[in-house]
XYZ file of C-alpha atoms in Angstrom:
125
model
C -9.349 7.694 -15.004
C -7.224 5.732 -12.916
C -7.935 2.403 -11.861
C -6.340 0.547 -9.255
C -6.500 -3.228 -8.635
C -4.990 -5.044 -5.509
C -4.233 -8.457 -5.096
C -2.320 -10.931 -2.807
C -4.339 -10.881 0.195
C -5.203 -14.050 2.525
C -4.697 -15.632 5.786
C -1.218 -16.211 6.969
C 0.244 -17.343 10.328
C 2.176 -14.951 12.553
C 5.670 -14.399 11.418
C 5.093 -15.338 8.055
C 5.085 -12.994 4.754
C 2.693 -11.975 1.707
C 3.206 -9.774 -1.174
C 0.425 -7.513 -2.019
C 0.253 -6.248 -5.641
C -1.449 -3.400 -7.082
C -2.108 -3.122 -10.774
C -2.360 0.524 -12.209
C -4.135 1.803 -15.330
C -5.117 5.179 -16.864
C -2.283 7.468 -15.606
C -0.841 9.956 -17.911
C 2.961 10.571 -17.789
C 4.256 12.641 -15.223
C 4.972 12.213 -11.293
C 2.741 10.892 -8.846
C 2.648 9.065 -5.407
C 1.409 5.689 -4.515
C 0.613 4.052 -1.515
C -0.895 1.404 0.624
C -3.171 2.183 3.449
C -4.867 -0.388 5.794
C -8.087 -0.232 7.830
C -8.809 -2.556 10.492
C -12.466 -3.085 11.778
C -13.431 -0.274 14.463
C -10.210 2.009 13.360
C -9.574 4.988 10.729
C -7.719 4.115 7.776
C -4.103 4.790 8.574
C -1.064 4.901 5.794
C 1.256 2.041 5.739
C 3.768 2.970 3.065
C 4.242 5.387 0.113
C 6.711 5.678 -3.121
C 7.465 8.818 -5.395
C 6.929 7.460 -8.915
C 9.923 10.007 -9.913
C 12.507 9.772 -7.568
C 11.542 6.572 -5.688
C 11.722 7.674 -2.484
C 9.797 6.120 0.142
C 8.084 6.359 3.698
C 6.510 4.114 6.019
C 4.562 4.228 8.936
C 6.732 3.369 12.188
C 4.813 0.110 12.557
C 5.807 -1.281 10.058
C 9.142 -0.297 9.102
C 12.216 -2.653 8.769
C 9.123 -5.417 8.063
C 7.232 -3.819 5.129
C 8.776 -2.847 1.680
C 7.222 -0.898 -1.102
C 8.159 -1.066 -4.754
C 7.333 -0.371 -7.855
C 8.322 -2.035 -11.276
C 10.274 -0.886 -14.171
C 7.081 0.518 -16.039
C 5.582 2.043 -12.942
C 2.296 0.268 -13.904
C 2.596 -2.106 -10.906
C 3.137 -1.173 -7.012
C 3.952 -3.814 -4.361
C 4.146 -4.020 -0.737
C 5.962 -7.185 0.499
C 5.263 -7.919 3.878
C 7.447 -10.076 6.229
C 7.083 -11.109 9.983
C 3.461 -10.229 10.059
C 1.973 -9.726 13.142
C -1.536 -10.204 14.234
C -2.118 -6.352 14.554
C -1.242 -6.500 10.724
C -4.303 -7.620 10.173
C -6.504 -5.293 7.964
C -8.199 -4.199 4.465
C -5.336 -3.380 2.581
C -5.997 -0.828 -0.167
C -3.730 0.920 -2.856
C -3.917 4.544 -3.716
C -3.028 7.150 -5.832
C -2.458 10.973 -6.119
C -0.829 13.593 -8.452
C 2.808 15.224 -7.677
C 3.338 16.831 -4.723
C 3.671 15.747 -0.682
C 3.648 12.110 -0.902
C 3.386 10.868 2.694
C 1.659 8.253 4.756
C -0.148 10.389 7.027
C -2.984 12.353 4.819
C -4.755 9.412 3.341
C -7.457 12.206 2.434
C -5.359 13.677 -0.382
C -5.169 10.426 -2.657
C -7.724 10.512 -4.998
C -7.629 7.091 -6.536
C -8.326 4.136 -4.673
C -8.947 0.430 -5.262
C -11.295 -1.751 -3.770
C -9.142 -3.401 -1.089
C -7.407 -7.027 -0.415
C -7.795 -8.734 3.114
C -5.010 -9.820 5.014
C -6.062 -11.880 8.231
C -2.722 -12.624 10.616
C -3.424 -15.549 13.249
C -1.441 -17.184 15.762
């Protein structure tokens, strides 16, 4: 059973940075896809960034490209989201998610099987 635990959220000022962490456990060997998604009040959950565990290929939502960076540690037990130049529109609950091999993209949160509880990011001016 895969477990995901996010940390690192909090209140920040616009223009500042945050680094989110997702600690994973319960994964067996093999290829999988890890992603960060977010959901703001009254809005649908949207993909932010994903990474393929085998190829380290990454995909980003257009709204965060150039500002956010997804990465994984060498043991592939942790996934990170480095967020720079934060803006108020980045305010949301951020979730870590995981799925098996196959398609790995930000546009299909429904295909991710495992989810963390989320960590809140609040950006103010």
